[in-house]
Every structure is written in C-alpha cells, then in structure tokens.
XYZ file of C-alpha atoms in Angstrom:
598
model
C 152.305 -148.217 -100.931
C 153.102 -145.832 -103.689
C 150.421 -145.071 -106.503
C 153.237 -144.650 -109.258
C 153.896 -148.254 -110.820
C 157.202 -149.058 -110.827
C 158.080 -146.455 -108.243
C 161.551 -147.671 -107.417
C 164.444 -145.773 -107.907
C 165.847 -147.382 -111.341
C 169.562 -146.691 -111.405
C 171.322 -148.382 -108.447
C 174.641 -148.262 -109.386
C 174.567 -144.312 -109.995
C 172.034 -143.106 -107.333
C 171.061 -139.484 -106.620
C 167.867 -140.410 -104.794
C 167.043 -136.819 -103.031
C 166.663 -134.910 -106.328
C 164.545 -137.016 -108.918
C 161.028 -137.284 -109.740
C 159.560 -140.328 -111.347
C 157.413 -139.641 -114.361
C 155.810 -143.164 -114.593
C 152.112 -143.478 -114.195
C 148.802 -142.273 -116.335
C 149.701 -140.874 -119.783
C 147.484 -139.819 -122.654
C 148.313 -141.585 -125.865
C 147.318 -141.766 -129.639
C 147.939 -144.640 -131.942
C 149.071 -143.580 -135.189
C 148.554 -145.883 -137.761
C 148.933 -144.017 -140.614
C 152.311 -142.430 -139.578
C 151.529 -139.127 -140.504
C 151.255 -137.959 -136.082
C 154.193 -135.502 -136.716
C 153.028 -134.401 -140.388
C 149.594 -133.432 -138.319
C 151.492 -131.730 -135.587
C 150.098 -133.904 -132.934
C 153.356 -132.824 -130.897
C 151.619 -129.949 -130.104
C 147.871 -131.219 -130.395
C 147.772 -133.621 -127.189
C 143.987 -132.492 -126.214
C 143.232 -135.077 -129.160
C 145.055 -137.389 -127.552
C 142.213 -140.344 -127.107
C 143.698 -142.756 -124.899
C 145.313 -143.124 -121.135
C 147.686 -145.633 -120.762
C 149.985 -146.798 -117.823
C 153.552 -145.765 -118.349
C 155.868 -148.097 -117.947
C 153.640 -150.662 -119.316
C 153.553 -151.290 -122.931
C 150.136 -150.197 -124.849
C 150.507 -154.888 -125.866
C 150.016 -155.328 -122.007
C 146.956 -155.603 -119.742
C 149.025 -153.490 -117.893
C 148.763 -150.702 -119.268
C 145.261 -150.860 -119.540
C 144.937 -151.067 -122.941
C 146.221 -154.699 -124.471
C 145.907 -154.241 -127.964
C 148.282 -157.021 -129.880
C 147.954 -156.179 -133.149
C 151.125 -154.027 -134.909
C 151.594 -150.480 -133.701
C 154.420 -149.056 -135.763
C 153.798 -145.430 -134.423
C 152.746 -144.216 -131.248
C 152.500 -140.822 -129.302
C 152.493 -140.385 -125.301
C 151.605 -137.574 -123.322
C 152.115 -135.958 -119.919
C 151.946 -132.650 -117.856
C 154.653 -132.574 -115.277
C 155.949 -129.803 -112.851
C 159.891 -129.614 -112.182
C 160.001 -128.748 -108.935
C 160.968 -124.592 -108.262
C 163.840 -125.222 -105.870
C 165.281 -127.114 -109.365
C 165.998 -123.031 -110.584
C 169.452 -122.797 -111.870
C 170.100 -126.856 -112.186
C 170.613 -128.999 -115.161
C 167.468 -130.884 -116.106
C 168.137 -134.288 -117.404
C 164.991 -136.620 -118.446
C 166.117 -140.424 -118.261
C 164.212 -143.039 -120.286
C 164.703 -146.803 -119.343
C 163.953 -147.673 -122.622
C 161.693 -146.605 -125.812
C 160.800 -149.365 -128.484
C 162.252 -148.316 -131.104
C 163.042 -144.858 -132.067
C 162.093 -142.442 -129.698
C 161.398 -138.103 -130.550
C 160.535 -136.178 -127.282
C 159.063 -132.918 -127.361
C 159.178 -130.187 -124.456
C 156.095 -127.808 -124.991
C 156.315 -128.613 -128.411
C 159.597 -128.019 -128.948
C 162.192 -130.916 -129.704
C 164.304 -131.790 -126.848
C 166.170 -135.320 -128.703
C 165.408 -138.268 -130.755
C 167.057 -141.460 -129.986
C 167.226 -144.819 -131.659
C 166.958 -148.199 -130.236
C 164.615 -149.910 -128.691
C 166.426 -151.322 -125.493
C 169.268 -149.242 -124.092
C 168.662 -146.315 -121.744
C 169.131 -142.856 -122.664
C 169.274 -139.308 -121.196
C 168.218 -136.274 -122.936
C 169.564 -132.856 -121.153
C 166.394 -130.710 -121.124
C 167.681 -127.689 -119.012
C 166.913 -125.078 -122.412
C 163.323 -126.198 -121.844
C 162.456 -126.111 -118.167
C 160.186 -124.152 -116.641
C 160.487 -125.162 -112.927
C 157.449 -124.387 -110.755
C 155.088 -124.232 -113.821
C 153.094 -127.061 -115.385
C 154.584 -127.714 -119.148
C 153.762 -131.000 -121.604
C 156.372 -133.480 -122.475
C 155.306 -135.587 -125.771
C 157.001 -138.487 -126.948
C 156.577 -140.369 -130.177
C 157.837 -143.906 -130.937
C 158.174 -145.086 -134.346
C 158.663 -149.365 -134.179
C 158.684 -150.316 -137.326
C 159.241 -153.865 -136.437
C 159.378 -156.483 -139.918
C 161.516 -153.198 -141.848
C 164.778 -155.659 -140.602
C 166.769 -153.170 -139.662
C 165.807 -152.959 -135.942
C 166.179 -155.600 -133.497
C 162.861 -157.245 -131.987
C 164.414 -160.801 -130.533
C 161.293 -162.632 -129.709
C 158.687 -160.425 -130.785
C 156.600 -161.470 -133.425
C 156.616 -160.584 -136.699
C 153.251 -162.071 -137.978
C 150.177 -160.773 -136.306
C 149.669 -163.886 -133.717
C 152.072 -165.169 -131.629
C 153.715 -168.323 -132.970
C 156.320 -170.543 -132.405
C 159.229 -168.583 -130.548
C 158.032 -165.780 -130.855
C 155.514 -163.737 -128.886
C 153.396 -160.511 -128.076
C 155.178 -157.421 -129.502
C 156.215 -154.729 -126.966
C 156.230 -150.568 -128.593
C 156.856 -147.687 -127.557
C 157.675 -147.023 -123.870
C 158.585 -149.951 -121.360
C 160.543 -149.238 -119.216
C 160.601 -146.144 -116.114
C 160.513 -142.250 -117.523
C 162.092 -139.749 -114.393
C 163.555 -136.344 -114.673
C 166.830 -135.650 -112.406
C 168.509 -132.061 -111.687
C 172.269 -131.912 -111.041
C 174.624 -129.628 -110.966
C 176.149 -128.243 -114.712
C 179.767 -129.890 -113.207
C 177.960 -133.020 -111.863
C 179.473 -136.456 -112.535
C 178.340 -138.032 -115.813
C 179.244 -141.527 -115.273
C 182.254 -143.519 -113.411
C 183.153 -146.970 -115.026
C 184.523 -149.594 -112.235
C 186.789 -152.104 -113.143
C 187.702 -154.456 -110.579
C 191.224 -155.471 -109.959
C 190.685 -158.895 -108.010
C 194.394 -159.786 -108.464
C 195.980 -156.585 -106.994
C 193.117 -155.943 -104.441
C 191.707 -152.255 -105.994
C 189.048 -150.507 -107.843
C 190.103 -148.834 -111.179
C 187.594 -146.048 -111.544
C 186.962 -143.841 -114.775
C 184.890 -140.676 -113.968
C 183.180 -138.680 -117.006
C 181.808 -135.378 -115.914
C 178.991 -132.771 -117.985
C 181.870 -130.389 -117.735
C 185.373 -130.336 -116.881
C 186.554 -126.770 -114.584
C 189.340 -125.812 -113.277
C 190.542 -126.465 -109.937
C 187.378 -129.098 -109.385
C 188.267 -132.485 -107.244
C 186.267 -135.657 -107.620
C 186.418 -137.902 -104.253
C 185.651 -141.781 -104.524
C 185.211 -143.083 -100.621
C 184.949 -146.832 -100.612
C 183.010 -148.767 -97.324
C 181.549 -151.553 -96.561
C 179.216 -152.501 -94.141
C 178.889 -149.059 -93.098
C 182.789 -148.365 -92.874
C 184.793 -146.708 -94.711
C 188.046 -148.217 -95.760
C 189.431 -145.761 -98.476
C 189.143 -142.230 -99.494
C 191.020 -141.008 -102.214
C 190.699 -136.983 -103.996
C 192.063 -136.319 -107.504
C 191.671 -133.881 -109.736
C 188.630 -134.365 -111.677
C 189.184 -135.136 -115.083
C 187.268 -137.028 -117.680
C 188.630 -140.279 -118.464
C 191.952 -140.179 -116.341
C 191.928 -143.326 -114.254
C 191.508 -143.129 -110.650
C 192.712 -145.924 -108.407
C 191.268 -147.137 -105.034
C 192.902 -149.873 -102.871
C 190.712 -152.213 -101.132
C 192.491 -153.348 -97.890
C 191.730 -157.149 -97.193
C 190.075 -157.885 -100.501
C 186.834 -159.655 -100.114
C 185.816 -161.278 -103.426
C 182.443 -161.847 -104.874
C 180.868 -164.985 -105.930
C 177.833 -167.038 -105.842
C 178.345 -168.423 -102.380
C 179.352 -165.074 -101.443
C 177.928 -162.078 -103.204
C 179.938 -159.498 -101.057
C 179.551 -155.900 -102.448
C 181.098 -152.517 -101.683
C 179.450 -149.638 -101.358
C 180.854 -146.156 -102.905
C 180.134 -142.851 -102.676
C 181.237 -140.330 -105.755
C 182.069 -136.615 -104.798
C 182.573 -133.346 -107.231
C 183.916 -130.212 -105.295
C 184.457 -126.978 -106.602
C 187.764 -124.940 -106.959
C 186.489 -123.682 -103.467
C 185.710 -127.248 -101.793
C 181.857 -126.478 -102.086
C 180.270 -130.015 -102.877
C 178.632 -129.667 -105.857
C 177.543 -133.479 -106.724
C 176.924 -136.533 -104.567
C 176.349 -139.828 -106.335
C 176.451 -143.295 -104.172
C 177.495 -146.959 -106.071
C 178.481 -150.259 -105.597
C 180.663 -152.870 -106.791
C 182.199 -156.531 -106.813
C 185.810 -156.998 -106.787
C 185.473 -160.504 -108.876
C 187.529 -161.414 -111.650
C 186.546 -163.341 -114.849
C 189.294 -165.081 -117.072
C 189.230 -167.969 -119.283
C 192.415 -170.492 -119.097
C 192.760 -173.232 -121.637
C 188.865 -174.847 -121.944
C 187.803 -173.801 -118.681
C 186.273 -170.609 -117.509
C 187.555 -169.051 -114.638
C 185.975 -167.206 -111.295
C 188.333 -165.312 -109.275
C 191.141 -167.966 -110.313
C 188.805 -170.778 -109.716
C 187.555 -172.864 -112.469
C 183.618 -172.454 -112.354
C 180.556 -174.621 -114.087
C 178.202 -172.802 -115.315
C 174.522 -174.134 -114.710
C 172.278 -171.775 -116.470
C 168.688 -171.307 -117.529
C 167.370 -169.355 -120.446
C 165.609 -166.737 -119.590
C 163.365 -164.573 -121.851
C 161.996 -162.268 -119.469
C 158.691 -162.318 -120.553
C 155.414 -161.724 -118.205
C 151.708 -162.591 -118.459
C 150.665 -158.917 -117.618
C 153.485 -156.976 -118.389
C 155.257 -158.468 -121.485
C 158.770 -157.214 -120.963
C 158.268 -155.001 -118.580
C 158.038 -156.710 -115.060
C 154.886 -156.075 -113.023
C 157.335 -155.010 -109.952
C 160.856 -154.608 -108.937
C 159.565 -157.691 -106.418
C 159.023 -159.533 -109.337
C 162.106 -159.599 -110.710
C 163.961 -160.655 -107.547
C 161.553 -163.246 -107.452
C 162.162 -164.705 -110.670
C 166.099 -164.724 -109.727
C 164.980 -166.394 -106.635
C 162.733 -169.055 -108.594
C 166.105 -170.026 -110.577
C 168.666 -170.523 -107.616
C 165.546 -172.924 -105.659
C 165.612 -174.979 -108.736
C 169.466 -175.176 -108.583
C 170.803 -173.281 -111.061
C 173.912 -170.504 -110.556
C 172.833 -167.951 -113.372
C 170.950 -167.582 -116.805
C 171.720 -166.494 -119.899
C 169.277 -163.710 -120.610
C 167.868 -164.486 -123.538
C 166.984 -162.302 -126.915
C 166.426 -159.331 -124.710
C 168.194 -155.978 -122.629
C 167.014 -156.971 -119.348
C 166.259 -153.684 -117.039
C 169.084 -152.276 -114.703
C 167.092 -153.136 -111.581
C 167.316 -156.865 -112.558
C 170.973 -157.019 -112.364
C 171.265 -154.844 -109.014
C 168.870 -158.393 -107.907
C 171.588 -160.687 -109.959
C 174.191 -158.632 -107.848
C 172.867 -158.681 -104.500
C 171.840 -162.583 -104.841
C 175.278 -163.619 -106.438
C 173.452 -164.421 -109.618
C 175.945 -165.032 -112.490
C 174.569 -163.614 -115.862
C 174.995 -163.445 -119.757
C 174.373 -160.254 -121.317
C 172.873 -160.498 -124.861
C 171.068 -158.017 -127.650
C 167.553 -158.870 -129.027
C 169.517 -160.107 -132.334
C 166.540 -161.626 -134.286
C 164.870 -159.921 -136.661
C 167.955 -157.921 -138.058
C 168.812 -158.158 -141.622
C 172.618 -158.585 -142.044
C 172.621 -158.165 -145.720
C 171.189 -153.971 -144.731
C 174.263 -152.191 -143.617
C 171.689 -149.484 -142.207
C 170.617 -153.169 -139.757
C 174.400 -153.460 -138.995
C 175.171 -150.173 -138.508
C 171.908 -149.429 -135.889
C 173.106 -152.896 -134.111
C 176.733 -151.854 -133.334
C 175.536 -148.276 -132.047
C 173.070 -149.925 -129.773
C 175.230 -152.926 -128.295
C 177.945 -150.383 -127.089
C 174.993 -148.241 -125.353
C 173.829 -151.732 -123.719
C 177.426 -152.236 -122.412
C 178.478 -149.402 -121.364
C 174.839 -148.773 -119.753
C 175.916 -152.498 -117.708
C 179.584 -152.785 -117.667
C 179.986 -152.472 -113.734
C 177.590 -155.136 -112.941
C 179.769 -157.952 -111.070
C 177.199 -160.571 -111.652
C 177.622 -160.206 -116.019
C 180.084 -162.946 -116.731
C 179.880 -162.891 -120.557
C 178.556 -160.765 -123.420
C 176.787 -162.439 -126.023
C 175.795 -160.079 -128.998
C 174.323 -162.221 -131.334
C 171.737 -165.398 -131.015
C 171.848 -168.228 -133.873
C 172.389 -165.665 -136.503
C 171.760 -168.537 -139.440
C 170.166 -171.192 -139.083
C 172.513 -174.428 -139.805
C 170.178 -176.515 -142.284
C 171.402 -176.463 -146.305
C 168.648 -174.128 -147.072
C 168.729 -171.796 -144.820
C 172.346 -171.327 -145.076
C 171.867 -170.989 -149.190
C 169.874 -167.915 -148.444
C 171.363 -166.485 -145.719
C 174.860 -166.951 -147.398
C 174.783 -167.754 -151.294
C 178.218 -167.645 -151.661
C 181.712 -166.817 -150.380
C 181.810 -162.893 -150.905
C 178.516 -162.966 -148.636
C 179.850 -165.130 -145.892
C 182.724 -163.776 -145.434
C 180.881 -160.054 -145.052
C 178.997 -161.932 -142.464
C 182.371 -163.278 -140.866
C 183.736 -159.899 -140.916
C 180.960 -158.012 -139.242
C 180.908 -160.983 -136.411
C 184.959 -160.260 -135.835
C 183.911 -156.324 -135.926
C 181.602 -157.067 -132.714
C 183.682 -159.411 -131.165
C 186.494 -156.891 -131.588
C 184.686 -153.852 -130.530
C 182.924 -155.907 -127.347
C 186.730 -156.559 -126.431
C 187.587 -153.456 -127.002
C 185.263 -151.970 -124.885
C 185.066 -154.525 -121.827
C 188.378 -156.679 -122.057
C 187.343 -157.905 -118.866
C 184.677 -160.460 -120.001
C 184.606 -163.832 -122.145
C 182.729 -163.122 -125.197
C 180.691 -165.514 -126.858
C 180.439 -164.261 -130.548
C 177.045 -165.909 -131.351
C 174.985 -168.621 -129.089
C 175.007 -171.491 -131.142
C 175.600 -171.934 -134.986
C 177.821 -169.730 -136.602
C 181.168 -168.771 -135.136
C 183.406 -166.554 -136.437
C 185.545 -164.870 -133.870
C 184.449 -166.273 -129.972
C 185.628 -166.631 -126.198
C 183.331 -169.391 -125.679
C 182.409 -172.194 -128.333
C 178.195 -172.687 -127.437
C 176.453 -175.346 -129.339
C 172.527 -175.867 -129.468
C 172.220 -179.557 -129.203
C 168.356 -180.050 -128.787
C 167.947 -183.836 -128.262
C 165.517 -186.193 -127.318
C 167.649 -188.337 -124.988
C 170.908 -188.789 -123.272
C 172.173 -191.047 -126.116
C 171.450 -189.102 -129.091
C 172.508 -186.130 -127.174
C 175.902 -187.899 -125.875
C 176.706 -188.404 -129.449
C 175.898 -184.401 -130.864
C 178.488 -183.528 -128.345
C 181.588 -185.986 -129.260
C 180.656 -186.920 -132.888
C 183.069 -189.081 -134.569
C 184.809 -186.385 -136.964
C 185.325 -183.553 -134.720
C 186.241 -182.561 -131.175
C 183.075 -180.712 -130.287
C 179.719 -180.184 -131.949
C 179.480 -177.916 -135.306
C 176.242 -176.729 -136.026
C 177.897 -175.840 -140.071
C 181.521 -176.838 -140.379
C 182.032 -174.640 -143.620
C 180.188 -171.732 -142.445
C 181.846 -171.144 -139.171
C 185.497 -170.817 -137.920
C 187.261 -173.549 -136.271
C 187.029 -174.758 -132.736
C 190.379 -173.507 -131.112
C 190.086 -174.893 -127.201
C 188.438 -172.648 -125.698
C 185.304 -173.333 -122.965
C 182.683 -175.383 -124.437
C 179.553 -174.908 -122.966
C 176.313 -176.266 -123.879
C 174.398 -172.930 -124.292
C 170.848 -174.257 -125.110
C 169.290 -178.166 -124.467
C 166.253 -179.443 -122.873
C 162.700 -177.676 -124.045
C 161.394 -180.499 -122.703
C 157.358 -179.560 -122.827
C 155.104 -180.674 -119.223
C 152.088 -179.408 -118.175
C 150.827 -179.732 -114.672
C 147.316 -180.941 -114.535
C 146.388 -177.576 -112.709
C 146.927 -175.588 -115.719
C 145.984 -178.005 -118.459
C 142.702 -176.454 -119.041
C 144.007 -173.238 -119.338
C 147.210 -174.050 -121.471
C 147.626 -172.609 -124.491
C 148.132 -175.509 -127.944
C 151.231 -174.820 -127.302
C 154.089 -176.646 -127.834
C 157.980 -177.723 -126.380
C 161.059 -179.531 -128.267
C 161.113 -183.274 -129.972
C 157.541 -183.603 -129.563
C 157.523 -184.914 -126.383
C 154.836 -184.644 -123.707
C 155.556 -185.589 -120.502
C 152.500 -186.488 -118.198
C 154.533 -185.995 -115.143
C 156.910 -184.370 -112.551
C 158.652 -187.555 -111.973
C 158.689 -187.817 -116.300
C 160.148 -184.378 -116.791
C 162.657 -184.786 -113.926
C 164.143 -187.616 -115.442
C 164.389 -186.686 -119.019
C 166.605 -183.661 -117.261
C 168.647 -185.420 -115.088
C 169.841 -188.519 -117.841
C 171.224 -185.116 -119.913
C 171.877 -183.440 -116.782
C 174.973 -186.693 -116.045
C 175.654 -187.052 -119.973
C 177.628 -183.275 -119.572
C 178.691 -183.146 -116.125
C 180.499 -186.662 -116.663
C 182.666 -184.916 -119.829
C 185.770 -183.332 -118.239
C 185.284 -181.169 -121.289
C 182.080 -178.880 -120.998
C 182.375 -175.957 -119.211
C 179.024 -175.202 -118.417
C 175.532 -175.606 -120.142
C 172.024 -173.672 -120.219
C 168.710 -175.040 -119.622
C 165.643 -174.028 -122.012
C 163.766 -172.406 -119.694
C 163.227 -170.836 -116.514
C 159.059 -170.269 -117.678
C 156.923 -171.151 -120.360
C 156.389 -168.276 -122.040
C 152.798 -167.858 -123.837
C 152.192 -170.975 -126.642
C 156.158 -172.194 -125.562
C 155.458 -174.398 -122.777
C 159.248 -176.356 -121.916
C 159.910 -174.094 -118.624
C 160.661 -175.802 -115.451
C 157.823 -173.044 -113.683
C 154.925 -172.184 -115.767
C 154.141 -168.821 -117.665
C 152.285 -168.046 -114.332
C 155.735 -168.759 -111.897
C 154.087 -171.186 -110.531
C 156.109 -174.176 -110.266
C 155.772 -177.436 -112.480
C 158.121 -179.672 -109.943
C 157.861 -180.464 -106.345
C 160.662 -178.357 -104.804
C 163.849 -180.165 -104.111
C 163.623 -182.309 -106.878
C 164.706 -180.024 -109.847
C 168.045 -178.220 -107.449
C 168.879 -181.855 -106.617
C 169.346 -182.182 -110.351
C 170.606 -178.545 -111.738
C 172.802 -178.739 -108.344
C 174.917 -181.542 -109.444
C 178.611 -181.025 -110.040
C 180.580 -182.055 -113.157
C 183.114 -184.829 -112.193
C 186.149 -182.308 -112.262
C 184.850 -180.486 -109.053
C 185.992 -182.208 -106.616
C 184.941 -180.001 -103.146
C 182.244 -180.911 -100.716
C-alpha cells in the first residue's frame, strides 16, 4: 500500500501514467492571518514555515492533521521535490486538482502562475524553472477570502460554526498536486463528442505546439481490440472523425466504454506523445417534456449529493471511497445524483462512468453576489474551466450552473431584486450562462438554475419540500398553472420542456445507533421519524404521487448522507446505512406509469 494519500493516478480520461510524479503527501504550511505572507516574503522564507500538513487534505480536516475550523483567508504550503534527471530536455507541467480560492505558486522563489478559482483544475507549465536531478522548493499561497461575495463557496459556511446548510469551510489545497513531463509538441487536450446516431467519435485535439509535418493518431478498441485507427495531420482544433463499427451504446444497464489511445509523431514518424482515454458513445436529447437517452425516454431517479466527508470535508478519504459512495446510491435504487453545490473531483466521474452512473454537473453557486460584476465575471471564467475540464464524461447528463439563486419569499425577492432594471440584469446574466453552457457543450440539457428562478432553461426543476403526499400532490399541479412556480413574476414562463422534481424529501431519521452521537441537528418540516419503517413510508407515498403524473420527468431525493448538523440522508454522515437494505431500492426503483418494460 502506497504511503502518498491519494496516490491514484487523477486524470483518467487523459492518462500518461509512466512519466508523472505525485506531489501529495507531508507539506510545511503557515497560516497567515494577517495577509501580509507575500508583503513578508514568506515565498522565499519556508524554514519559518510552522506547520506540516497532509496535502490533499484541507488544513479544516482531521485529515490533514491539523482541523482547525475557524476562517483561514490566507494560507502558504510548502514542499521540496526532485524532477527526476531523465526529465532533461522535457516540458514540465505541475497539475493542481484544485486550490480554494486563488492560488500563486512559486518555483525557488520565483513565480511560476497564479490562478483563480477555487474548484476547477489547472496546469501551470514550469519547464523555465526546472532543475531536474536537484532538490528545489515549490511554495504555494491561497488567498480564500470566503464572505468578500465574489467567490463561490456553495455550502461552506460563512459564519464561524456550521449552521443550517451550510458546513465546515474547505481552503487552500484539496485536491491531488503532481508534476508531468511531455514532450514541447505533446497533445494538450482532445474533446470527444459522441455521435450515437451515426455510430462515430468526433474528436478535437489541441496540442502545446503545432509543427510541421506532425501526425496525431486516435486508435479506438475495446476489450482489448482494436477496431479503428485513423492518422491526420495534427492540427489544433480541426475535427477528427472515428467510426465505431457495430455501435455499442452506453447506459445505466449497460455502461459499455471504449478505450482510446492518442498518438503525436514527428515529421519523421518518431512518436513523440502517447496519451490513453476512454469514452461512451451515448446520446442525450430532450423531445417535447421528456428527456431522452440514446432515443429512449429515461426517468431520472436522483439523489442530492453534497460530497461532503467526516474526515476529509470535500476531499474524499480514498479513490475507494468515492466508488463506494456511487455504489451506496445504486443499492438504495437510485440511477444518478445531482451533485450538489460543489465541482466533484475527476476520479468521481471515471466511478460514475465505469458504474453507468448518470450525473448533474453543477458550480458551488452560493455565496456569489450578483449585484458585483467582479462575482459575475470570476463565475463565468470558472464554469467554462469546470466544463471543459468534464465535457467527455458519458455519465454527465445535464449542466446546472446555478442553485436557487433567490430565494422565492416577498422579502427576499425585494432585496435580491428591488425593481425591474435589477431583475432583468439578473435575467440577462442567467441567459448569458445558459447561452455560453450551450455554446460550449450543445450536447447536454441545461438546467439554468435548480429551483426558483428561471430565466433561460432545458429543464424546468422545482423545489417542492412538503410534508406529505397531499400537500405535495397539490405544489406540483396547483390550480392556476401547469407546473409549480416558485415566483411567477420573477422568472420566465414554463414552455414544455422536462419537468423534473429537482429537490423533495429531507425527511430527518436517526437510527438509534447513532442517536447519542448525533449532532442537534435538524431535517425538513420538522418531522422526526422514530423509524425505518416511518421514513420508508413518508418516501414511498411521494415516491407514487410523481411517478403516477405522466408529466414529471424525473425527480431528486434530498440526500444520499447526512451531512454534519443536516441529518435527512437515507445513510448517515458516517455511510452507514439508516434502512434495512432492499427496502429503500424497492422504493427509489419504482417506475413512473409511462414505462411500460419489465
């Protein structure tokens, strides 16, 4: 068993797995309170450095083996690493999973990048700085400046306790750090679109530099055979196609995926880069109020999932544990999740993918300030970096930028949106992402923002948080409109498309194992059930109310686990499970009426 935490390679759609080196494991770090690190130089002062922490946990978790919850709005890290020698005449590229929030990195003391957001991936290209086959310092300084509103947190809180929905904060590093040499012609990235209808792969290779007389191969097997090879010139962004002979489609029941392998040659046929992929050839289209899976309507039985852990906060204790939470979902019956108010780590959807796992992709919205156009403008930067850092997945069925971006009572909405001039700049920005996400991925149902306000959406989701069947029956049809409004002046109108049922339930039960140890916590209406056989049928009376309307499309669960003082999961904060098994997949497994197959 490795030493490293986390020692898995973290990229499995873009592997190069002979020439990386993973960086995770004991750092020195320095909190920095005052925000004055970089006035003091402590780039280059790391021997004051007074802490060791355990990259990739977060300096919140007992992880890292420090767990200090209060606000950290500036942090430094520290490391000595050695590129290896035979790395001599390579580009050096260090890869961060993700740095919460704004990240500077320092080689030696010099600056090798800065980058801003706190949960998409980036690569800076450190080849000026490397030394390989001598020990040099990498620094790294995050700056999470959490309650300034123009940074999204999602459920982090932004008091000093954790309260309500929201819970412990997570800063600075979180996810793996690894360095990577490749050639100075190597392939940058190759987008994969898949053509389900006309049986191909449409591939778009990026390279670090285009040359002359260079050839990029894409060879397409499966199950250890190869079925296609095709050679092109390599060019960035000029579409390469690959035909898949006898089409085998992905799905649930069937998570079928090909394997790739991406090849750079020189003007002399020297290979010069070897990367190896995957995809699903799957198709995602919505016709009339019904969302479609490879031209079959599909229902949609998803949990909410946060993505939160005891030990590691958003970082997962092990690449085991994250299969394992997938795993936890499908035994209670459901077909996917909506992940919820967070960026959820590449390694999780290479799970989703292999387990045929169907998935929302969704930005930590909350804590953003709309009214800042400095908030608006960090938000759009970072949501394209999240796509296009996730676009091949087959197992993402939707994007979903924004989460309840006002809440629907009369006084909220009177702040949030005092009059027309500031509502429809709120409209107008929601129709910019919607637009840009389309741009971007046309490939994909987007659902503008879950629940509440609509302005420009794929998918019309609704929040209907009820205590029973009945009153939740009635939220869905009411009497003056076709589906549910959460603000009828506010938001744009309902135009047929899929209505799904995007949050419900919260329906609070503790085992009697874990009521000594539970938190006050707390779950939705005020309910507490007292047991299994309560909780399962509160679920399943809501559970018939939707499947028996021809006219939802889907719905999602709240939640997969409790997560710290929020205690409505159907397993507890701890995975362990709240319902004998059988009972809940009985339940989450039933059909809607339409579906009429065995």
């Amino acid at each position: 068993m490795s030493s490293i935490p986390r020692p898995e390679y973290p990229r499995m759609q873009f592997r190069r797995e002979d020439s990386w080196l993973n960086l995770n494991g004991e750092w020195r770090c320095r909190f920095d309170f005052g925000k004055t690190g970089v006035e003091r130089s402590w780039q280059e002062k790391t021997d004051a450095y007074d802490r060791t922490i355990l990259v990739p946990f977060c300096p919140e978790s007992t992880l890292s083996g420090i767990g200090y919850t209060d606000f950290i709005e500036s942090i430094f890290y520290a490391r000595r690493f050695t590129i290896p020698a035979e790395w001599a005449g390579k580009t050096v590229l260090l890869h961060f999973g993700a740095v919460d929030y704004a990240a500077t990195v320092w080689i030696d003391g010099r600056e090798a990048g800065r980058h801003q957001g706190g949960s998409a991936s980036f690569t800076f290209d450190i080849t000026a700085f490397a030394r390989p086959g001598v020990e040099q310092t990498v620094v790294v300084h995050a700056l999470d400046e959490l309650r300034s509103g123009c940074q999204g947190g999602g459920k982090q809180s932004y008091g000093p306790y954790s309260a309500g929905c929201h819970y412990t904060r997570v800063t600075g590093i979180w996810q793996t750090v690894w360095l990577e040499a490749v050639d100075p012609a190597a392939l940058a990235s190759c987008r994969i679109t898949p053509g389900a209808d006309a049986g191909v792969f449409a591939l778009e290779p990026r390279f670090r530099l285009d040359r002359r007389g260079f050839t990029f191969t894409a060879i397409l097997s499966a199950e250890g055979r190869e079925l296609t090879r095709v050679t092109v010139p390599a060019a960035t962004g000029v579409p390469v196609t690959v035909p898949v002979p006898s089409p085998r489609l992905w799905c649930p029941s069937d998570p079928f995926l090909y394997d790739f392998v991406f090849e750079v040659r020189n003007e002399n046929g020297g290979l010069i880069d070897r990367v190896e992929s995957y995809a699903g050839l799957r198709k995602v289209h919505i016709e009339g109020n019904m969302v479609y899976l490879n031209n079959e309507p599909v229902f949609q039985r998803l949990v909410l999932d946060q993505g939160f852990y005891p030990d590691g906060i958003w970082t997962a204790p092990s690449d085991a544990a994250l299969k394992r939470d997938i795993e936890l979902s499908l035994e209670a019956g459901f077909n996917g999740a909506r992940l919820h108010q967070k960026v959820f780590e590449e390694r999780y959807f290479y799970w989703a993918d292999k387990l045929g796992y169907l998935t929302w992709g969704e930005y930590p919205s909350w804590g953003l300030d709309w009214h800042l156009p400095e908030a608006r403008y960090r938000y759009l930067e970072e949501w394209l970096e999240v796509i296009s850092r996730d676009v091949n997945h087959p197992s993402i069925v939707a994007w979903s930028p924004l989460n309840e971006s006002a809440h629907p009572s009369p006084e909220t909405l009177a702040i949030a949106y005092p009059d027309q001039a500031t509502l429809e700049r709120y409209r107008t920005f929601v129709r910019n992402i919607y637009d840009r996400t389309k741009c971007f991925d046309p490939t994909r149902p987007v659902n503008d923002s879950s629940g509440y306000i609509h302005a420009k959406t794929d998918l019309w989701t609704v929040h209907p948080y009820r205590a029973t069947a009945a009153e939740l029956k009635a939220a869905l049809r009411p009497a003056d409109s076709e589906v549910m409004t959460h603000a009828p002046k506010h938001e744009c109108a309902y135009t047929g498309q899929p209505y799904i049922v995007d949050e419900w339930g919260g329906f609070k039960f503790i085992p009697e194992s874990h009521r000594k140890t539970a938190q006050a916590g707390w779950g939705y209406h005020g309910l507490d059930l007292k047991t299994p056989e309560e909780l399962c049928a509160k679920i399943e009376e809501q559970v018939d109310v939707m499947i028996a309307d021809p006219g939802i499309a889907g719905y999602c669960y709240t939640q997969l686990t409790d997560v710290e003082q929020e205690e409505n999961g159907v397993y507890c904060y701890d995975r362990t499970p709240k319902v004998p098994g059988g009972d809940l997949k009985r339940i989450f497994g039933k059909k809607p009426a339409w579906d009429k197959t065995k």
